[in-house]
mmCIF file of C-alpha atoms and ligand atoms in Angstrom:
data_model
loop_
_atom_site.group_PDB
_atom_site.id
_atom_site.type_symbol
_atom_site.label_atom_id
_atom_site.label_comp_id
_atom_site.label_asym_id
_atom_site.label_seq_id
_atom_site.Cartn_x
_atom_site.Cartn_y
_atom_site.Cartn_z
ATOM 1 C CA MET A 1 8.612 -16.695 -9.154
ATOM 2 C CA ASN A 2 9.214 -13.523 -7.094
ATOM 3 C CA ASP A 3 10.255 -13.652 -3.408
ATOM 4 C CA PHE A 4 6.830 -12.606 -2.163
ATOM 5 C CA GLU A 5 4.971 -15.222 -4.187
ATOM 6 C CA GLN A 6 7.418 -17.794 -2.856
ATOM 7 C CA LEU A 7 6.652 -16.759 0.715
ATOM 8 C CA TYR A 8 2.861 -16.714 0.270
ATOM 9 C CA ALA A 9 3.003 -20.125 -1.421
ATOM 10 C CA SER A 10 5.313 -21.596 1.229
ATOM 11 C CA VAL A 11 3.008 -21.046 4.225
ATOM 12 C CA GLY A 12 0.218 -23.282 2.953
ATOM 13 C CA ASP A 13 -2.989 -22.571 4.869
ATOM 14 C CA ASP A 14 -1.227 -21.037 7.877
ATOM 15 C CA LEU A 15 -1.577 -17.349 7.077
ATOM 16 C CA SER A 16 -0.251 -16.424 10.531
ATOM 17 C CA GLN A 17 3.169 -17.275 9.053
ATOM 18 C CA VAL A 18 3.001 -14.318 6.640
ATOM 19 C CA PRO A 19 5.128 -11.889 8.656
ATOM 20 C CA TRP A 20 3.344 -8.645 7.663
ATOM 21 C CA ALA A 21 -0.213 -9.984 7.654
ATOM 22 C CA GLY A 22 -2.250 -8.822 10.631
ATOM 23 C CA LEU A 23 -5.322 -10.525 9.113
ATOM 24 C CA THR A 24 -7.299 -7.432 10.003
ATOM 25 C CA SER A 25 -7.431 -3.939 8.552
ATOM 26 C CA HIS A 26 -4.436 -1.844 9.526
ATOM 27 C CA PRO A 27 -5.273 0.024 12.766
ATOM 28 C CA ARG A 28 -3.536 3.256 11.640
ATOM 29 C CA LEU A 29 -5.449 3.250 8.355
ATOM 30 C CA VAL A 30 -8.697 2.718 10.258
ATOM 31 C CA GLU A 31 -7.859 5.649 12.564
ATOM 32 C CA TRP A 32 -7.042 7.852 9.600
ATOM 33 C CA LEU A 33 -10.211 6.872 7.743
ATOM 34 C CA ASP A 34 -12.298 7.533 10.862
ATOM 35 C CA ALA A 35 -10.692 10.933 11.397
ATOM 36 C CA HIS A 36 -10.117 12.303 7.909
ATOM 37 C CA ALA A 37 -11.368 10.452 4.890
ATOM 38 C CA PRO A 38 -14.449 11.980 3.404
ATOM 39 C CA ALA A 39 -17.384 9.634 2.894
ATOM 40 C CA ARG A 40 -17.401 9.026 -0.814
ATOM 41 C CA ALA A 41 -19.955 6.323 -1.450
ATOM 42 C CA GLY A 42 -19.219 4.576 -4.709
ATOM 43 C CA ARG A 43 -16.068 6.567 -5.474
ATOM 44 C CA PRO A 44 -13.114 4.609 -6.893
ATOM 45 C CA ALA A 45 -10.352 3.556 -4.491
ATOM 46 C CA LEU A 46 -7.176 1.556 -5.132
ATOM 47 C CA VAL A 47 -5.158 -0.553 -2.692
ATOM 48 C CA ILE A 48 -1.544 -0.911 -3.812
ATOM 49 C CA ALA A 49 -0.001 -4.376 -3.278
ATOM 50 C CA CYS A 50 -2.949 -5.463 -1.171
ATOM 51 C CA GLY A 51 -1.468 -8.695 0.189
ATOM 52 C CA LEU A 52 -4.230 -10.737 1.831
ATOM 53 C CA GLY A 53 -6.916 -8.087 1.264
ATOM 54 C CA ASP A 54 -7.927 -6.784 4.708
ATOM 55 C CA ASP A 55 -7.377 -3.092 3.896
ATOM 56 C CA ALA A 56 -9.249 -3.393 0.605
ATOM 57 C CA GLU A 57 -12.196 -4.917 2.482
ATOM 58 C CA GLU A 58 -12.092 -2.041 4.986
ATOM 59 C CA LEU A 59 -12.493 0.489 2.163
ATOM 60 C CA ALA A 60 -15.261 -1.572 0.566
ATOM 61 C CA ARG A 61 -17.144 -1.663 3.905
ATOM 62 C CA ARG A 62 -16.973 2.130 3.902
ATOM 63 C CA GLY A 63 -18.661 2.318 0.515
ATOM 64 C CA TYR A 64 -15.758 2.850 -1.873
ATOM 65 C CA ALA A 65 -15.675 1.008 -5.199
ATOM 66 C CA VAL A 66 -12.393 -0.767 -4.572
ATOM 67 C CA THR A 67 -9.776 -2.168 -6.914
ATOM 68 C CA ALA A 68 -6.880 -3.966 -5.235
ATOM 69 C CA PHE A 69 -3.851 -5.629 -6.760
ATOM 70 C CA ASP A 70 -0.728 -7.570 -5.885
ATOM 71 C CA TYR A 71 1.795 -9.272 -8.109
ATOM 72 C CA ALA A 72 1.729 -12.444 -5.990
ATOM 73 C CA PRO A 73 -0.983 -14.718 -7.459
ATOM 74 C CA THR A 74 -1.229 -16.718 -4.219
ATOM 75 C CA ALA A 75 -2.044 -13.546 -2.262
ATOM 76 C CA ILE A 76 -4.813 -12.628 -4.709
ATOM 77 C CA SER A 77 -6.144 -16.155 -4.619
ATOM 78 C CA TRP A 78 -6.338 -15.872 -0.799
ATOM 79 C CA CYS A 79 -8.288 -12.601 -1.139
ATOM 80 C CA HIS A 80 -10.893 -14.452 -3.228
ATOM 81 C CA LYS A 81 -10.995 -17.385 -0.800
ATOM 82 C CA ARG A 82 -11.177 -15.269 2.356
ATOM 83 C CA PHE A 83 -13.789 -12.773 1.162
ATOM 84 C CA THR A 84 -16.187 -14.803 -0.927
ATOM 85 C CA SER A 85 -18.904 -12.155 -1.181
ATOM 86 C CA SER A 86 -16.508 -9.241 -1.585
ATOM 87 C CA THR A 87 -17.258 -6.315 -3.875
ATOM 88 C CA VAL A 88 -13.530 -5.622 -4.299
ATOM 89 C CA GLY A 89 -12.043 -6.112 -7.763
ATOM 90 C CA TYR A 90 -8.931 -8.094 -6.885
ATOM 91 C CA GLN A 91 -6.334 -8.625 -9.562
ATOM 92 C CA VAL A 92 -2.813 -9.807 -10.147
ATOM 93 C CA ALA A 93 -0.815 -6.838 -11.420
ATOM 94 C CA ASP A 94 2.719 -5.514 -11.227
ATOM 95 C CA LEU A 95 3.231 -2.020 -9.830
ATOM 96 C CA PHE A 96 5.757 -1.435 -12.611
ATOM 97 C CA ALA A 97 3.257 -2.252 -15.380
ATOM 98 C CA LEU A 98 -0.100 -0.864 -14.265
ATOM 99 C CA PRO A 99 -3.017 -0.692 -16.721
ATOM 100 C CA ASP A 100 -3.177 2.627 -18.591
ATOM 101 C CA GLU A 101 -6.811 3.099 -17.565
ATOM 102 C CA TRP A 102 -5.726 3.431 -13.913
ATOM 103 C CA LYS A 103 -3.916 6.722 -14.658
ATOM 104 C CA GLN A 104 -5.349 9.465 -12.403
ATOM 105 C CA ARG A 105 -8.446 7.356 -11.880
ATOM 106 C CA PHE A 106 -8.732 6.869 -8.095
ATOM 107 C CA ASP A 107 -10.133 9.266 -5.482
ATOM 108 C CA LEU A 108 -8.423 7.338 -2.691
ATOM 109 C CA VAL A 109 -5.214 5.321 -3.012
ATOM 110 C CA VAL A 110 -3.840 3.340 -0.058
ATOM 111 C CA GLU A 111 -0.220 2.232 0.082
ATOM 112 C CA ILE A 112 0.954 0.345 3.168
ATOM 113 C CA ASN A 113 4.431 -1.201 3.510
ATOM 114 C CA THR A 114 5.134 -1.736 -0.190
ATOM 115 C CA ILE A 115 7.655 1.053 -0.856
ATOM 116 C CA GLN A 116 9.932 -0.418 1.826
ATOM 117 C CA SER A 117 9.779 -3.769 0.007
ATOM 118 C CA ILE A 118 11.225 -2.234 -3.145
ATOM 119 C CA ALA A 119 14.981 -1.765 -3.550
ATOM 120 C CA LEU A 120 16.299 1.786 -3.514
ATOM 121 C CA GLU A 121 17.204 1.901 -7.197
ATOM 122 C CA GLN A 122 13.614 1.019 -8.183
ATOM 123 C CA ARG A 123 11.983 3.269 -5.577
ATOM 124 C CA PRO A 124 11.592 6.415 -7.720
ATOM 125 C CA ASN A 125 9.763 4.342 -10.368
ATOM 126 C CA ALA A 126 7.576 2.721 -7.709
ATOM 127 C CA ILE A 127 6.651 6.114 -6.267
ATOM 128 C CA GLY A 128 5.973 7.451 -9.770
ATOM 129 C CA ALA A 129 3.670 4.494 -10.477
ATOM 130 C CA ILE A 130 1.746 4.938 -7.221
ATOM 131 C CA ALA A 131 1.408 8.693 -7.798
ATOM 132 C CA SER A 132 0.124 8.159 -11.343
ATOM 133 C CA THR A 133 -3.055 6.471 -10.058
ATOM 134 C CA VAL A 134 -4.281 9.435 -7.952
ATOM 135 C CA ALA A 135 -7.124 11.456 -9.511
ATOM 136 C CA GLU A 136 -7.254 15.241 -9.571
ATOM 137 C CA GLY A 137 -8.365 16.212 -6.057
ATOM 138 C CA GLY A 138 -7.910 12.606 -4.874
ATOM 139 C CA GLU A 139 -5.908 11.510 -1.837
ATOM 140 C CA LEU A 140 -3.065 9.073 -1.312
ATOM 141 C CA TYR A 141 -2.478 7.499 2.130
ATOM 142 C CA VAL A 142 1.078 6.176 2.660
ATOM 143 C CA TYR A 143 2.396 4.211 5.648
ATOM 144 C CA CYS A 144 5.956 2.870 5.824
ATOM 145 C CA LEU A 145 8.916 2.140 8.056
ATOM 146 C CA HIS A 146 10.999 5.285 8.519
ATOM 147 C CA ARG A 147 14.713 5.926 8.369
ATOM 148 C CA ASP A 148 16.487 9.259 8.624
ATOM 149 C CA ASP A 149 17.740 10.571 5.287
ATOM 150 C CA ALA A 150 21.405 10.021 6.178
ATOM 151 C CA VAL A 151 20.988 6.448 7.420
ATOM 152 C CA PRO A 152 22.029 3.815 4.858
ATOM 153 C CA VAL A 153 19.614 0.968 4.162
ATOM 154 C CA GLU A 154 20.882 -2.514 4.858
ATOM 155 C CA ASN A 155 18.427 -5.375 5.084
ATOM 156 C CA ARG A 156 14.965 -5.857 3.648
ATOM 157 C CA PRO A 157 12.566 -4.291 4.510
ATOM 158 C CA TRP A 158 14.472 -1.182 3.480
ATOM 159 C CA PRO A 159 12.927 1.678 5.501
ATOM 160 C CA VAL A 160 11.858 4.827 3.703
ATOM 161 C CA SER A 161 13.235 8.345 4.188
ATOM 162 C CA ARG A 162 11.534 11.700 3.803
ATOM 163 C CA ALA A 163 13.853 12.252 0.823
ATOM 164 C CA ASP A 164 12.480 9.075 -0.818
ATOM 165 C CA LEU A 165 8.906 10.301 -0.333
ATOM 166 C CA ALA A 166 9.774 13.717 -1.799
ATOM 167 C CA ALA A 167 9.518 11.917 -5.158
ATOM 168 C CA PHE A 168 5.714 12.135 -4.798
ATOM 169 C CA GLY A 169 6.141 15.900 -5.234
ATOM 170 C CA GLU A 170 8.150 15.316 -8.416
ATOM 171 C CA ASN A 171 5.248 13.231 -9.723
ATOM 172 C CA GLY A 172 2.551 15.874 -9.472
ATOM 173 C CA LEU A 173 1.375 15.291 -5.892
ATOM 174 C CA ARG A 174 1.319 17.747 -2.993
ATOM 175 C CA GLU A 175 2.028 16.709 0.586
ATOM 176 C CA LEU A 176 -0.876 17.390 2.961
ATOM 177 C CA SER A 177 0.779 15.823 6.004
ATOM 178 C CA LEU A 178 3.797 13.669 6.835
ATOM 179 C CA ASP A 179 3.996 12.472 10.422
ATOM 180 C CA GLU A 180 6.544 10.428 12.317
ATOM 181 C CA LEU A 181 4.782 7.823 14.437
ATOM 182 C CA VAL A 182 5.661 4.693 16.354
ATOM 183 C CA GLY A 183 4.559 1.646 14.383
ATOM 184 C CA LEU A 184 2.723 -1.391 15.692
ATOM 185 C CA SER A 185 6.054 -3.200 16.118
ATOM 186 C CA GLY A 186 7.535 -0.271 18.060
ATOM 187 C CA LYS A 187 9.674 0.827 15.102
ATOM 188 C CA PRO A 188 9.544 4.376 13.692
ATOM 189 C CA VAL A 189 7.142 4.869 10.791
ATOM 190 C CA LEU A 190 6.059 7.656 8.465
ATOM 191 C CA GLN A 191 2.398 8.291 7.715
ATOM 192 C CA GLY A 192 1.811 10.630 4.803
ATOM 193 C CA VAL A 193 -1.163 12.016 2.949
ATOM 194 C CA TYR A 194 -0.835 13.507 -0.539
ATOM 195 C CA THR A 195 -3.184 15.019 -3.077
ATOM 196 C CA ARG A 196 -3.046 15.955 -6.764
HETATM 197 C C1 SAM B 1 5.200 -6.170 3.063
HETATM 198 S S1 SAM B 1 3.923 -6.742 2.014
HETATM 199 C C2 SAM B 1 2.585 -5.630 2.415
HETATM 200 C C3 SAM B 1 1.254 -6.141 1.933
HETATM 201 C C4 SAM B 1 0.059 -5.277 2.324
HETATM 202 N N1 SAM B 1 0.125 -3.945 1.755
HETATM 203 C C5 SAM B 1 -0.080 -5.223 3.826
HETATM 204 O O1 SAM B 1 0.096 -4.139 4.410
HETATM 205 O O2 SAM B 1 -0.363 -6.278 4.425
HETATM 206 C C6 SAM B 1 4.424 -6.144 0.427
HETATM 207 C C7 SAM B 1 3.494 -6.589 -0.690
HETATM 208 O O3 SAM B 1 3.941 -5.985 -1.889
HETATM 209 C C8 SAM B 1 3.740 -6.903 -2.954
HETATM 210 N N2 SAM B 1 4.612 -6.430 -4.032
HETATM 211 C C9 SAM B 1 5.958 -6.260 -3.989
HETATM 212 N N3 SAM B 1 6.407 -5.789 -5.161
HETATM 213 C C10 SAM B 1 5.311 -5.646 -5.964
HETATM 214 C C11 SAM B 1 5.122 -5.206 -7.302
HETATM 215 N N4 SAM B 1 6.149 -4.827 -8.065
HETATM 216 N N5 SAM B 1 3.864 -5.178 -7.800
HETATM 217 C C12 SAM B 1 2.803 -5.569 -7.041
HETATM 218 N N6 SAM B 1 2.932 -6.020 -5.780
HETATM 219 C C13 SAM B 1 4.158 -6.051 -5.244
HETATM 220 C C14 SAM B 1 4.097 -8.246 -2.337
HETATM 221 O O4 SAM B 1 3.594 -9.346 -3.037
HETATM 222 C C15 SAM B 1 3.474 -8.088 -0.941
HETATM 223 O O5 SAM B 1 2.135 -8.533 -0.916
#
């Protein structure tokens, strides 16, 4: 059992104990969608490591045909229980073994706080896997804790540097924007948008 599954399983019905779960769609994603994302009714969207499902539901409300995955079965089971009439296709899947048919399939891909959960040595592969899902002309939204390039990472979550995110460029994506913001917890974050 992976660490995340252990945590989701350990909280029982008290989802407020899941440290990263706001139990609502992420406010920065909502702002970005309101300001930038083109209305693409019925177009395919993917939520990477969707946790308890709130961001996937946000995209579904906006008319996208949403697929969302996480490798923690308890998280996916909560998505089904919380959103009983959802149109989202929730599934248990590992970022490091994504289905072949997801390659360059999605017009919008949303990644929030997963890269920082993945150890540095696996990060290039994680970024490659995320990048591989973005369709030609599609967009990837990335939100993560930020560290300066020269700062060593110590404890999980391991914040993400601009140098880490440069790997999107090595995987066929082009940076449209990369902004330093203050996160909801007051910590520095990076918000990036990429296209293929
Ligand atoms: C910090 S949580 C963020 C969850 C969600 N994106 C959010 O913002 O609430 C990180 C998530 O990544 C998932 N995860 C970590 N490694 C994964 C992997 N290799 N494949 C799929 N999911 C993974 C965990 O189960 C967890 O739900």
